[in-house]
Short mmCIF file of C-alpha atoms in Angstrom, two decimals:
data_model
loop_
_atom_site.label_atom_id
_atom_site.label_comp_id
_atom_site.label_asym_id
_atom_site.label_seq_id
_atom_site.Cartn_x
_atom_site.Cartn_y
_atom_site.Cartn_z
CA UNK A 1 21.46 48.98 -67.14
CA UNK A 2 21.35 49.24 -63.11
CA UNK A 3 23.92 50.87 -61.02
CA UNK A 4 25.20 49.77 -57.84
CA UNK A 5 27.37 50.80 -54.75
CA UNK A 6 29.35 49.14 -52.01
CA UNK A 7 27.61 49.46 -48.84
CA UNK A 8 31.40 49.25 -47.77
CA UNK A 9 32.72 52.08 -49.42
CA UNK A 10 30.26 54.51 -47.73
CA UNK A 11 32.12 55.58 -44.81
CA UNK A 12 30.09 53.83 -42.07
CA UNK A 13 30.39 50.63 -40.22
CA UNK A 14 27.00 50.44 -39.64
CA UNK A 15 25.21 48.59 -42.14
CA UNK A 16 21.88 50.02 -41.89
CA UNK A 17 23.40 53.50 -41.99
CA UNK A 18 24.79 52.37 -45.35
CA UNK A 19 21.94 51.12 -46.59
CA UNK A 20 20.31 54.33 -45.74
CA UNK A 21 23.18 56.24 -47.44
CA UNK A 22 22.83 54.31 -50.60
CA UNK A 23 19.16 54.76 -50.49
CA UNK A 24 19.07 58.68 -50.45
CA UNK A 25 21.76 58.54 -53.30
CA UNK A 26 19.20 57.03 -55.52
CA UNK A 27 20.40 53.44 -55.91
CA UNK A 28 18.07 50.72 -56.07
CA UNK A 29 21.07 47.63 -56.29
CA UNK A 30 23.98 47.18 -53.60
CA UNK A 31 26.74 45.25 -53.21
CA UNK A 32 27.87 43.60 -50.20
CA UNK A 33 31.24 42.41 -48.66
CA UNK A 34 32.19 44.09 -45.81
CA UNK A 35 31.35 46.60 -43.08
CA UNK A 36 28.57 44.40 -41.72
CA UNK A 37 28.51 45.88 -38.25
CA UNK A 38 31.41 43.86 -37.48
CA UNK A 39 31.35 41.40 -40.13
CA UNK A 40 32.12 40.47 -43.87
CA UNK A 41 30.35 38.42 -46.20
CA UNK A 42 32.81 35.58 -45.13
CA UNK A 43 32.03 35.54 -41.90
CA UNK A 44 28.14 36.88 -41.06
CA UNK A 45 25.73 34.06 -39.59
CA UNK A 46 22.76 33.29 -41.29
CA UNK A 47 20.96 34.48 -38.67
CA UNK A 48 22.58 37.98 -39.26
CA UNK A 49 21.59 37.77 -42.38
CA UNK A 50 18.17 37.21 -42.40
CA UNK A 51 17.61 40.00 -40.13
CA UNK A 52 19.66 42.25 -42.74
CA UNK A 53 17.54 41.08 -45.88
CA UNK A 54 14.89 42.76 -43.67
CA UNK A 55 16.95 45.90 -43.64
CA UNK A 56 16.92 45.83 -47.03
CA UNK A 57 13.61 45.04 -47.96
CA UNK A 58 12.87 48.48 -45.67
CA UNK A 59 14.57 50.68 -47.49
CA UNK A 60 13.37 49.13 -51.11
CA UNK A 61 17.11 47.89 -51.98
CA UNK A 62 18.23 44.69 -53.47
CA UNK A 63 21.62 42.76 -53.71
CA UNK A 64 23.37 42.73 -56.84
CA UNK A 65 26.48 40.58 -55.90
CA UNK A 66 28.18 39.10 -52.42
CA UNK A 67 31.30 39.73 -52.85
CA UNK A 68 33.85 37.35 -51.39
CA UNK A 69 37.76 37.45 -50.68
CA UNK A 70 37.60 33.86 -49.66
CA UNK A 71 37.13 31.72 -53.21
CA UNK A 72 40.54 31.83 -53.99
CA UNK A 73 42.06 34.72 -51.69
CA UNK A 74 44.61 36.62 -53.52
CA UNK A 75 47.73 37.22 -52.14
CA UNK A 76 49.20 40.93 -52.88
CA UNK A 77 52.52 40.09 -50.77
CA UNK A 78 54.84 37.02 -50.22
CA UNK A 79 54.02 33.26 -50.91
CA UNK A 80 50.22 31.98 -52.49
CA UNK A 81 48.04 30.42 -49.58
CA UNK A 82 47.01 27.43 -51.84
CA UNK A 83 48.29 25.30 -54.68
CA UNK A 84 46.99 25.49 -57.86
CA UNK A 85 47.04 21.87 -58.28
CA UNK A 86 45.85 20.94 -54.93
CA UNK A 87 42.75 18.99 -55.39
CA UNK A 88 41.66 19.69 -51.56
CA UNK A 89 42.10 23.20 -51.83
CA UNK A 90 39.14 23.15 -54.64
CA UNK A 91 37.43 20.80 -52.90
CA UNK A 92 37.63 23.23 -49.57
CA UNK A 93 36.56 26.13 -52.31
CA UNK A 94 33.18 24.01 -53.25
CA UNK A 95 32.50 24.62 -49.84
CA UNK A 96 33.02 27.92 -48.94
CA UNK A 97 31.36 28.79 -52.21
CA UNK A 98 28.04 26.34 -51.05
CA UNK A 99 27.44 28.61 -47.91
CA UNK A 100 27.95 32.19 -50.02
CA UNK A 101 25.22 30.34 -52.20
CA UNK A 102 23.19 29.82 -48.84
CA UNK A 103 23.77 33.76 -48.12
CA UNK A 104 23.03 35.19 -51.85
CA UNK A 105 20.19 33.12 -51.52
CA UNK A 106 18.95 34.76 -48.48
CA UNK A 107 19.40 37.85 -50.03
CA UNK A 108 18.11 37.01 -53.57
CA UNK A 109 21.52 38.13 -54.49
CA UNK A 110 21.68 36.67 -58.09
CA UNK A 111 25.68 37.09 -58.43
CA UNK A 112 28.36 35.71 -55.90
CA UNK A 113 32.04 37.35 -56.50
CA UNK A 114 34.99 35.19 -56.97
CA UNK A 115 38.59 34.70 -58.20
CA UNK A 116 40.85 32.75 -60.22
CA UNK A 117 43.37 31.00 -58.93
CA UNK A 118 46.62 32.75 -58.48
CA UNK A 119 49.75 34.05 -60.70
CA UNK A 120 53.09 33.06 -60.48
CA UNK A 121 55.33 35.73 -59.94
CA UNK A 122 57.19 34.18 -62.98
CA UNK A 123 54.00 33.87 -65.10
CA UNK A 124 55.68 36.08 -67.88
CA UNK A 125 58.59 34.45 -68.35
CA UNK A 126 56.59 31.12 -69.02
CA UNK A 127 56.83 29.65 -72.21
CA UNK A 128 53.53 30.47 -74.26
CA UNK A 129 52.33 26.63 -74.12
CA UNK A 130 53.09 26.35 -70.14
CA UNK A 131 50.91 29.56 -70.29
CA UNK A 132 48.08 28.05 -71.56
CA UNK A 133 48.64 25.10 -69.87
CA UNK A 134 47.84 27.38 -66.76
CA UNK A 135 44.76 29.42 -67.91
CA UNK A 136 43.01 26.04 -69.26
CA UNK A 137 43.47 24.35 -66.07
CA UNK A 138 42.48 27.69 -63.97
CA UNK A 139 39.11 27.46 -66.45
CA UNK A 140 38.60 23.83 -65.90
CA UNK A 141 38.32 24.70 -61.88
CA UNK A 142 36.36 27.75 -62.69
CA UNK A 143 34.42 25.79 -64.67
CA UNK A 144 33.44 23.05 -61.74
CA UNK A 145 32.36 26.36 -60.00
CA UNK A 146 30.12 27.49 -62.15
CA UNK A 147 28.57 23.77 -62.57
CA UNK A 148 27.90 23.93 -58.59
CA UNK A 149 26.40 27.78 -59.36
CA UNK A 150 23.66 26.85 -62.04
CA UNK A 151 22.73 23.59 -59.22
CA UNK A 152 22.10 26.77 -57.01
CA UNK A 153 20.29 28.93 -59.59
CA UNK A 154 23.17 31.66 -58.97
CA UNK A 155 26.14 32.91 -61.15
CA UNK A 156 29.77 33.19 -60.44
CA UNK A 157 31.21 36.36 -61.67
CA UNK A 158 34.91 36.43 -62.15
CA UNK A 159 37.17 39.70 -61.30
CA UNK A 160 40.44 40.47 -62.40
CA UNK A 161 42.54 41.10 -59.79
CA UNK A 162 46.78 41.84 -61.07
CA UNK A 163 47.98 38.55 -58.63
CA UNK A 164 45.46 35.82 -60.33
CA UNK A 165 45.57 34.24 -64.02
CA UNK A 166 43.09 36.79 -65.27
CA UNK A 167 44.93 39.82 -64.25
CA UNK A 168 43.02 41.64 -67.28
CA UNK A 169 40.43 41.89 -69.98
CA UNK A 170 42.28 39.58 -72.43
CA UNK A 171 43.14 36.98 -69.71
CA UNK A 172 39.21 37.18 -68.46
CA UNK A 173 38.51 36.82 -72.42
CA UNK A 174 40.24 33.62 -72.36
CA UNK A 175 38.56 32.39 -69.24
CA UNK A 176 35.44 32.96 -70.67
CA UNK A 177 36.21 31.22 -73.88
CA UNK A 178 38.04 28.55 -72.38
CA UNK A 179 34.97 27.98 -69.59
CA UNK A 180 32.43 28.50 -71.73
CA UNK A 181 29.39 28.05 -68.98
CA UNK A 182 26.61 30.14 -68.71
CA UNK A 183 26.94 30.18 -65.26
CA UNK A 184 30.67 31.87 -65.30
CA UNK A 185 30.19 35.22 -66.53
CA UNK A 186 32.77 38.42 -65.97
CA UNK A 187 33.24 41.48 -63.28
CA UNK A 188 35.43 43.73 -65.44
CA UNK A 189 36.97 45.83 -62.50
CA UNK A 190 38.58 48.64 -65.64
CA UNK A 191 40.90 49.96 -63.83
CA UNK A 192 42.75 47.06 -62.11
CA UNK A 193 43.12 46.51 -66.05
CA UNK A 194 45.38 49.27 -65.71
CA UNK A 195 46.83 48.32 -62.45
CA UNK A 196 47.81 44.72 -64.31
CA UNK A 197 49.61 47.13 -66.86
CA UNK A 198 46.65 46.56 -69.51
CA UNK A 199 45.53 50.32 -70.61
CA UNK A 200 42.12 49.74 -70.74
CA UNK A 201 40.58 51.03 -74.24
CA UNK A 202 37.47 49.92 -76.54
CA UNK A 203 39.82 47.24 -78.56
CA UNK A 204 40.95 45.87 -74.65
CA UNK A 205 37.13 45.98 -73.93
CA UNK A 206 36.70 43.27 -77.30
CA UNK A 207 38.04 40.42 -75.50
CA UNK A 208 35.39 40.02 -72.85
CA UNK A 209 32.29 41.83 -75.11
CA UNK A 210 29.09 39.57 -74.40
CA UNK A 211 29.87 38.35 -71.31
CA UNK A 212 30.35 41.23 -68.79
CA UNK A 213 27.69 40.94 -66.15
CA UNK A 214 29.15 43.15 -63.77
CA UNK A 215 31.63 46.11 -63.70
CA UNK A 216 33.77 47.90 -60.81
CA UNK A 217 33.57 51.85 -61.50
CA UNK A 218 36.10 54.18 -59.82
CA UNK A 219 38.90 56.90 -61.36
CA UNK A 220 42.46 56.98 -61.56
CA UNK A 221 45.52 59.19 -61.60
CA UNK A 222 48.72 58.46 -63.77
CA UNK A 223 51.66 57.53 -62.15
CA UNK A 224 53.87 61.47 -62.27
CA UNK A 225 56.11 61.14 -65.20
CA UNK A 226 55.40 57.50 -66.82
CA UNK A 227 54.08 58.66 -69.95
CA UNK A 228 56.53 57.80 -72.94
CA UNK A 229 56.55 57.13 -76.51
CA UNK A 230 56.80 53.72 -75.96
CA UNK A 231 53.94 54.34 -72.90
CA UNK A 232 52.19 56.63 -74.15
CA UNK A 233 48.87 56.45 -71.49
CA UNK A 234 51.24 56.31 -68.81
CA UNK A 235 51.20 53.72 -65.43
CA UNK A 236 48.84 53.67 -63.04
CA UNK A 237 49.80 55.47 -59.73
CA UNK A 238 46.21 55.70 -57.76
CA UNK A 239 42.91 55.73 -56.77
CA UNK A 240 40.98 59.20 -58.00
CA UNK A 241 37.60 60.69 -58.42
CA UNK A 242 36.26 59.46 -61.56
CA UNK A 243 35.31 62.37 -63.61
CA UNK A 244 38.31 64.08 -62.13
CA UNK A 245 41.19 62.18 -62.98
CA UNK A 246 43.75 60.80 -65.41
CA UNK A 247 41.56 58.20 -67.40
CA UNK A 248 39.47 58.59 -69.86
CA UNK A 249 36.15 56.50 -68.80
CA UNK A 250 33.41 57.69 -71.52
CA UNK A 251 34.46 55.21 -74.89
CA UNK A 252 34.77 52.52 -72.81
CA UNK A 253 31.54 52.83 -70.54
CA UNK A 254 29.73 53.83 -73.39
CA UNK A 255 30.72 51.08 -75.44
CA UNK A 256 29.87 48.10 -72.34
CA UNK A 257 26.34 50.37 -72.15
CA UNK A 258 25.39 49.63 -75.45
CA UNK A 259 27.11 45.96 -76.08
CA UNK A 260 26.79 44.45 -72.77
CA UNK A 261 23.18 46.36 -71.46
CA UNK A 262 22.68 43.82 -69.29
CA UNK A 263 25.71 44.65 -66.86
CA UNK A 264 25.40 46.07 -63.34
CA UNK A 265 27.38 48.97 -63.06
CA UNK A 266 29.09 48.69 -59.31
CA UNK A 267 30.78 51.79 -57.81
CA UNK A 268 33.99 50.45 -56.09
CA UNK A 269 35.73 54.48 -55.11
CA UNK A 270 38.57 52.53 -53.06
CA UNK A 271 38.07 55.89 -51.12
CA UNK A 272 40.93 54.87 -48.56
CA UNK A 273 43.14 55.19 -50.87
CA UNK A 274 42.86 58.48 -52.44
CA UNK A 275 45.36 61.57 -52.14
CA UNK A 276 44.69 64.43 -49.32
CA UNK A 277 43.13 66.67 -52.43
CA UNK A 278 40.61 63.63 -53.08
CA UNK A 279 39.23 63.21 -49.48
CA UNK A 280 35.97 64.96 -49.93
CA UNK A 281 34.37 62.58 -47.83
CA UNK A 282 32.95 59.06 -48.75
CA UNK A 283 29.60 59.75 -49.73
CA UNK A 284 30.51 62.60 -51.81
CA UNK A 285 32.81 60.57 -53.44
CA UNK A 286 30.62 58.23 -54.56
CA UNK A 287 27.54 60.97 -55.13
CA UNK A 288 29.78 62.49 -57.63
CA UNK A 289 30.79 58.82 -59.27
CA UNK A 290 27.27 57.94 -59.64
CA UNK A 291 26.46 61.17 -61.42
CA UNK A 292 29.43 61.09 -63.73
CA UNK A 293 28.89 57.60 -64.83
CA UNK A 294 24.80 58.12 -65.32
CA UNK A 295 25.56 60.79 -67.46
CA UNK A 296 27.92 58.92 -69.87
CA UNK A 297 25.03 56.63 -69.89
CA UNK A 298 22.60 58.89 -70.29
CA UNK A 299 24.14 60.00 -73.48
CA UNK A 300 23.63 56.49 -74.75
CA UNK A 301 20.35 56.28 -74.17
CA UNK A 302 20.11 59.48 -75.90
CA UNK A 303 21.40 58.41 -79.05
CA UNK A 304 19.70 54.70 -79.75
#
């Protein structure tokens, strides 16, 4: 069990200053995307690179994932920027996904951070065979991915994001099933479960058990007034401080701790986004995530 942070999500643009952050917060594993003194994963030189790995290597940290918006961007507003069944859009993707290799390798980042391809604004309405129709084909090009990961020695790990065909733990479940690679394993971010209108519980957790490699950790408050019989958890309305907020973390942390021990446990606070109450400042934010998630960890440990 390891736990990471975004170097991003610490309140500096300075990279070393993050790393230094991170550091005196006790983390050994960090993940990188953005923030990089001017860059993002997407778009730092080699060069830059190598000089950071040195960073790293100074104050005794290593890289968990590099995360990447560009492997299938998602697209929260207005029309996709690809087709699904646009053979030079995957071929473009083989590419982009050869030079994050080329970075995690510089970093000896084992994971590189990806999406599916994207959701039709219609999806639902689908009939259930046009469905599947989709999430094969989306697992067939995931697939190819993670084929061009294991020539790399590296693995793809596959968020849920609500605008992609695995919006949420089931959808992920299928990918996985459907994929079947051990190169292709999952990034369970649990609370865009909830953001995808999937109340994430232990039985929600069943559908990707066994292959959860990575996990995005942050709270959430319930949209004011949602809760009905029918509802009875509520919607998602924001960001939060984990430990302070609306969902109830502990079965379902506890549950990937002891099932899926392998996982690295990433701290993702989406800071920017929280009420006035919330903004205690960014490292305290995540100093108080860290120690609310060890210690439904910790408890465990205790018990085995």
């Amino acid at each position: 069990m390891k736990f990471s942070v975004f170097t991003d999500m610490l309140g500096t643009e300075s990279f070393e200053e993050a790393l230094q952050l991170a550091s005196g917060l006790g983390f050994s594993y960090v993940d990188v995307r953005a923030k990089l003194d001017g860059d993002t994963v997407d778009t730092i030189s080699m060069e830059k690179a190598q000089a950071y790995k040195q960073m790293l290597d100074q104050y005794k940290l290593k890289v968990a994932s590099v995360s990447s918006w560009a492997v299938n961007t998602c697209t929260f507003s207005g029309p996709p920027k690809y087709d699904n069944y646009d053979e030079a859009h995957h071929t473009a993707m083989y590419a982009v996904l050869e030079r994050l290799f080329d970075l995690a390798h510089v970093w000896d980042a084992p994971f590189v951070r990806v999406y599916s391809l994207y959701r039709q604004e219609n999806f639902l309405t689908l009939s259930e065979a046009e469905r599947e129709a989709q999430y094969r084909h989306n697992a067939a090009i995931m697939r190819r991915h993670a084929e061009h990961a294991q020539e790399r020695n590296k693995i793809i790990v596959v968020e849920n994001e609500p605008p992609t065909l695995t919006s949420n733990a089931e959808e992920l479940g299928k990918l996985a099933a459907y994929a079947n690679h051990p190169h292709l394993k999952i990034n369970w971010d649990i609370i865009n479960g909830w953001r995808a209108q999937e109340y994430p519980t232990v039985e929600v957790y069943k559908h990707v058990m066994g292959h959860v490699w990575q996990t995005h950790l942050k709270g959430a408050s319930r949209l004011s007034n949602s809760i009905t019989e029918q509802n009875p958890h509520g919607n998602f309305g924001n960001f939060a401080i984990a430990g302070n907020d609306d969902y109830d973390h502990k079965p379902v942390i506890q549950a990937i701790a002891k099932f899926d021990p392998q996982v690295v446990m990433t701290i993702d606070t989406h800071y920017p986004s929280f009420y006035k109450q919330d903004q205690i400042g960014e490292v305290e934010a995540v100093r108080r995530t860290k120690a609310f998630f060890e210690s439904l960890v910790e408890e465990v440990a205790a018990h085995d």
